Tab-separated table of C-alpha atoms in Angstrom:
chain	number	residue	atom	x	y	z
A	8	MET	CA	37.581	89.825	123.101
A	9	GLY	CA	38.541	92.889	125.101
A	10	THR	CA	40.909	95.663	124.143
A	11	ALA	CA	43.851	94.129	126.033
A	12	ASP	CA	43.297	90.679	124.526
A	13	ARG	CA	43.071	92.155	121.044
A	14	TRP	CA	46.192	94.350	121.212
A	15	LEU	CA	48.347	91.815	123.023
A	16	THR	CA	47.350	89.185	120.453
A	17	VAL	CA	48.246	91.570	117.613
A	18	ILE	CA	51.646	92.230	119.212
A	19	ALA	CA	52.313	88.502	119.624
A	20	LEU	CA	51.251	87.727	116.057
A	21	VAL	CA	53.432	90.510	114.647
A	22	SER	CA	56.329	89.098	116.701
A	23	VAL	CA	56.142	85.686	115.026
A	24	PRO	CA	57.903	86.876	111.823
A	25	THR	CA	60.798	88.127	113.972
A	26	VAL	CA	61.280	84.569	115.226
A	27	MET	CA	61.053	83.324	111.652
A	28	PHE	CA	63.746	85.817	110.648
A	29	GLY	CA	65.814	84.536	113.563
A	30	GLY	CA	65.617	81.038	112.090
A	31	TYR	CA	66.797	82.377	108.748
A	32	THR	CA	69.652	84.197	110.482
A	33	LEU	CA	70.599	81.034	112.365
A	34	MET	CA	70.774	79.094	109.099
A	35	ARG	CA	72.900	81.773	107.433
A	36	LEU	CA	75.331	82.065	110.366
A	37	THR	CA	75.628	78.298	110.615
A	38	ALA	CA	76.260	77.876	106.889
A	39	ALA	CA	78.914	80.603	107.023
A	40	GLY	CA	80.653	78.987	110.005
A	41	ARG	CA	80.351	82.209	112.007
A	42	LEU	CA	79.243	80.569	115.284
A	43	ASN	CA	81.304	78.344	117.524
A	44	ALA	CA	79.640	75.298	119.163
A	45	PHE	CA	78.871	77.248	122.367
A	46	GLN	CA	77.229	80.103	120.470
A	47	LEU	CA	75.339	77.748	118.160
A	48	ALA	CA	73.807	75.831	121.074
A	49	LEU	CA	72.699	79.048	122.772
A	50	PHE	CA	71.378	80.595	119.550
A	51	ARG	CA	69.303	77.465	118.951
A	52	ALA	CA	67.999	77.508	122.519
A	53	GLY	CA	67.087	81.192	122.354
A	54	HIS	CA	65.372	80.765	119.015
A	55	ALA	CA	63.406	77.702	120.141
A	56	HIS	CA	62.333	79.341	123.389
A	57	ALA	CA	61.162	82.461	121.556
A	58	GLY	CA	58.941	80.468	119.208
A	59	VAL	CA	57.467	78.198	121.849
A	60	LEU	CA	56.868	81.046	124.280
A	61	LEU	CA	55.082	83.091	121.616
A	62	VAL	CA	52.737	80.153	121.036
A	63	LEU	CA	52.261	79.908	124.816
A	64	THR	CA	51.480	83.635	124.913
A	65	LEU	CA	48.880	83.330	122.154
A	66	THR	CA	47.294	80.375	123.944
A	67	ALA	CA	47.272	82.199	127.287
A	68	LEU	CA	45.685	85.283	125.727
A	69	GLY	CA	42.976	83.099	124.209
A	70	ILE	CA	42.333	81.609	127.638
A	71	ALA	CA	42.163	85.086	129.173
A	72	ALA	CA	39.660	86.187	126.528
A	73	ARG	CA	37.455	83.119	127.001
A	74	ALA	CA	37.572	83.526	130.782
A	75	GLY	CA	36.383	87.126	130.444
A	76	LEU	CA	39.214	88.586	132.502
A	77	SER	CA	39.181	92.362	132.874
A	78	ASP	CA	41.369	94.495	130.625
A	79	PRO	CA	43.673	95.657	133.455
A	80	TYR	CA	44.169	92.070	134.624
A	81	THR	CA	44.850	90.922	131.063
A	82	TRP	CA	47.339	93.773	130.524
A	83	VAL	CA	49.280	92.611	133.600
A	84	VAL	CA	49.274	88.981	132.491
A	85	GLY	CA	50.159	89.961	128.908
A	86	GLY	CA	52.906	92.298	130.064
A	87	LEU	CA	54.440	89.571	132.196
A	88	LEU	CA	54.211	87.124	129.292
A	89	ALA	CA	55.884	89.586	126.927
A	90	ALA	CA	58.623	90.511	129.394
A	91	GLY	CA	59.190	86.865	130.262
A	92	THR	CA	59.374	85.747	126.644
A	93	ILE	CA	61.799	88.501	125.675
A	94	SER	CA	63.929	88.016	128.787
A	95	GLN	CA	64.084	84.252	128.747
A	96	SER	CA	64.892	83.865	125.065
A	97	GLY	CA	67.006	87.029	124.946
A	98	GLY	CA	69.110	85.793	127.839
A	99	PHE	CA	70.313	82.882	125.728
A	100	PHE	CA	71.396	85.262	122.958
A	101	LEU	CA	73.085	87.582	125.441
A	102	HIS	CA	74.955	84.704	127.075
A	103	ALA	CA	76.104	83.566	123.620
A	104	ALA	CA	77.471	87.069	123.014
A	105	ILE	CA	79.120	87.810	126.366
A	106	GLY	CA	79.303	84.522	128.258
A	107	ARG	CA	81.807	81.710	128.445
A	108	PRO	CA	81.159	77.973	128.677
A	109	GLY	CA	80.733	76.938	132.303
A	110	ALA	CA	80.608	80.526	133.604
A	111	TRP	CA	77.613	82.579	134.714
A	112	SER	CA	76.844	85.800	132.874
A	113	PHE	CA	74.138	88.439	132.939
A	114	GLY	CA	72.536	86.472	130.111
A	115	ASN	CA	71.877	83.612	132.543
A	116	THR	CA	70.394	86.054	135.039
A	117	LEU	CA	68.156	87.518	132.349
A	118	THR	CA	66.958	84.031	131.367
A	119	MET	CA	66.128	83.226	134.989
A	120	GLY	CA	64.265	86.536	135.379
A	121	GLY	CA	62.272	85.700	132.262
A	122	ALA	CA	61.320	82.343	133.719
A	123	ALA	CA	60.153	84.082	136.893
A	124	ALA	CA	58.009	86.545	134.897
A	125	LEU	CA	56.476	83.703	132.879
A	126	THR	CA	55.723	81.773	136.051
A	127	ALA	CA	54.049	84.817	137.589
A	128	ALA	CA	51.997	85.365	134.421
A	129	LEU	CA	50.764	81.797	134.265
A	130	LEU	CA	49.962	81.641	137.970
A	131	ALA	CA	48.067	84.947	137.718
A	132	LEU	CA	46.193	83.646	134.683
A	133	ALA	CA	45.323	80.410	136.488
A	134	TYR	CA	44.087	82.406	139.483
A	135	GLY	CA	41.995	84.675	137.250
A	136	VAL	CA	40.450	81.702	135.462
A	137	ALA	CA	39.773	79.847	138.730
A	138	THR	CA	38.170	82.794	140.485
A	139	GLY	CA	36.561	84.528	137.485
């Protein structure tokens, strides 16, 4: 495992408890009746995406390590994965905070940008694995 693989994996693993805390927060806000149906749906979506995308990131970093990709290449892939995960899941939370049902907000744009970063990361990883 290279330096990039190691540090990016540590960052992803340390991020998992933040998603766990988000689940706790979701339960508390729901029990207290502090979220309307629109906000609840988006909070759930953001929370679920964050958890799944962290698992995807850990899997992708394992693939990068096994493929023997260079540290600079892995930093790019890992950076795109991190930015994509934060942007895609964070966009749901932002839309819950500032958006309205049926209307586009910057939260939607952020979610779409995150999806683009994740797509770029996975395509770059696939290319690195195929040509490495």
